[in-house]
Amino acid sequence: VLWSISAQATTYYVKTGGNNSSAGTSWSTAKADLQNALNVSSVGDEIWIAAGTYKPTLDPSTGTASGSTRDYSFYLDKNIEIYGGFAGTETVLSQRNSTSNPVILSGDINAGGTATNDCYHVFITEGLSSAAVLDGITITGGKANGSYSNITYSGQNYYRDGGGGMCNYASSPTLTNVTISGNMGEYGGGIENLSSSSPTLTNVTISGNTATSRGGGMFIHDPSSTTLINVTISGNTAGLSGGGIDNGSSSSTTLTNVTISGNTAEYGGGMINYSSSPTLTNVTISGNTTTLRGGGMYNSSSSPTLTNVTICGNTASANGGGMYNSSSSSPTITNSLFWGN
C-alpha cells in the first residue's frame, strides 16, 4: 500500500489594523505586517493583502527589527503567491479589484520622503522560480543610494547601491499587474536583476524611477534573461546609460508588446544593450532622449532582433537619434519603422 500525502496550501491575510499575533488565516484574524505573513507562509501558500500602505519592518540580514531601518526590506526566498487589491471581505480571488483597493509597498519608512531616510530596497528575492507570484501591487519609495556595501540575505549579498524598488538574485518571480515607480539607485532604480535571474513581467508599469549610473527603470546583468509582456517603461532617468533599460553581461531580454517612452540617459535613452542580444517584437520606442548617443537605443557588441518595432521621436545630442550601433553590433531589423528621430 502506497500512501500519498499532500499538504493543503494555506491562505494568509494581511490588512492595516491587523494583529501579527493572530493566526492570519482569515480576514478577521489578519496580520498587520506583510513580512510577518511572508515568514509564516510555506511553499505553495497564498497571501491576500487588503488596500493600504505597507512598509518593511525587519532587517533581512537578521530577521529582526534591529540595526539601521534603511536596511529593512520585504524579503522572500520561497515560492508563494502574493495578491493585492482586496477590500478585506472577499472569499475568492476573482472578487478583488486592485484599482479600487490599491496596495502600496513603500520604502518611505520614516515618512520623510528624503533619500537619506528611506529603505535601500523595498523588496528583495532569492532563488525563486516562476511559481512565486507578485500580483496587484505598487512598489515605491526605495532609495538604493548607499555605498558599495551589502545586506546579506539567504546566503547572498544585496548591495545598497542597486535595485531600489526590487532586487532579484538568482531569482525568477512572476510579476503581474504591478507598478514600480518613484524608486532610485545607482544601478537599477526600479528593478535590478542579477546572477541569472529570469523574472517574467506581464501588465507591468515601470515609471518615474532614477539611477545615478545605469538602468533608470531596469538594470539586467550577470547574466539574466528577463521576459516583458504588455509592459510600459516610461519617464525613467539614468545618469549614464539605459534610461529605460540597461541590458548587460550577455543578458537576453525578451520584450513583447512593450512601450519604452520618455526616458533619459547619457547613452541609450530608451535602452542600451552591452554584450547582449534582446529580442523585441511589437515594441514602440518613442520620445526618449540622450545627452550623447542613442536616443532610442544604443548597441555595443550586441545583436538585438527587432520585429514590428517602431522607433520614433527620439533625440540624441551627438549621434544616433533613433539607434546607435558600435563595437561590431549587428542588429537584425524586420518590418520596423524609424521616423522623426
PDB file of N, CA and C in Angstrom, residues 21 157 168 178 180 207 270 314:
ATOM      1  N   SER A  21      -0.033  38.859  16.035  1.00  0.00           N
ATOM      2  CA  SER A  21      -0.130  37.721  16.950  1.00  0.00           C
ATOM      3  C   SER A  21      -1.262  36.776  16.567  1.00  0.00           C
ATOM      4  N   ASN A 157      24.487  38.414  -1.272  1.00  0.00           N
ATOM      5  CA  ASN A 157      24.754  39.814  -0.964  1.00  0.00           C
ATOM      6  C   ASN A 157      23.895  40.739  -1.832  1.00  0.00           C
ATOM      7  N   ASN A 168      16.391  41.216  -7.530  1.00  0.00           N
ATOM      8  CA  ASN A 168      16.261  39.769  -7.653  1.00  0.00           C
ATOM      9  C   ASN A 168      17.635  39.144  -7.829  1.00  0.00           C
ATOM     10  N   VAL A 178       1.625  44.905 -11.777  1.00  0.00           N
ATOM     11  CA  VAL A 178       2.479  45.559 -10.789  1.00  0.00           C
ATOM     12  C   VAL A 178       2.941  46.907 -11.332  1.00  0.00           C
ATOM     13  N   ILE A 180       5.906  49.819 -10.604  1.00  0.00           N
ATOM     14  CA  ILE A 180       7.157  50.107  -9.905  1.00  0.00           C
ATOM     15  C   ILE A 180       7.526  51.537 -10.246  1.00  0.00           C
ATOM     16  N   SER A 207       7.861  53.260 -14.034  1.00  0.00           N
ATOM     17  CA  SER A 207       7.858  54.676 -14.394  1.00  0.00           C
ATOM     18  C   SER A 207       8.422  55.545 -13.280  1.00  0.00           C
ATOM     19  N   GLY A 270      16.266  55.221 -24.338  1.00  0.00           N
ATOM     20  CA  GLY A 270      15.261  54.191 -24.133  1.00  0.00           C
ATOM     21  C   GLY A 270      15.854  52.900 -23.628  1.00  0.00           C
ATOM     22  N   ASN A 314      12.730  60.121 -31.073  1.00  0.00           N
ATOM     23  CA  ASN A 314      13.798  60.090 -30.080  1.00  0.00           C
ATOM     24  C   ASN A 314      14.883  61.101 -30.441  1.00  0.00           C
TER      25      ASN A 314
END
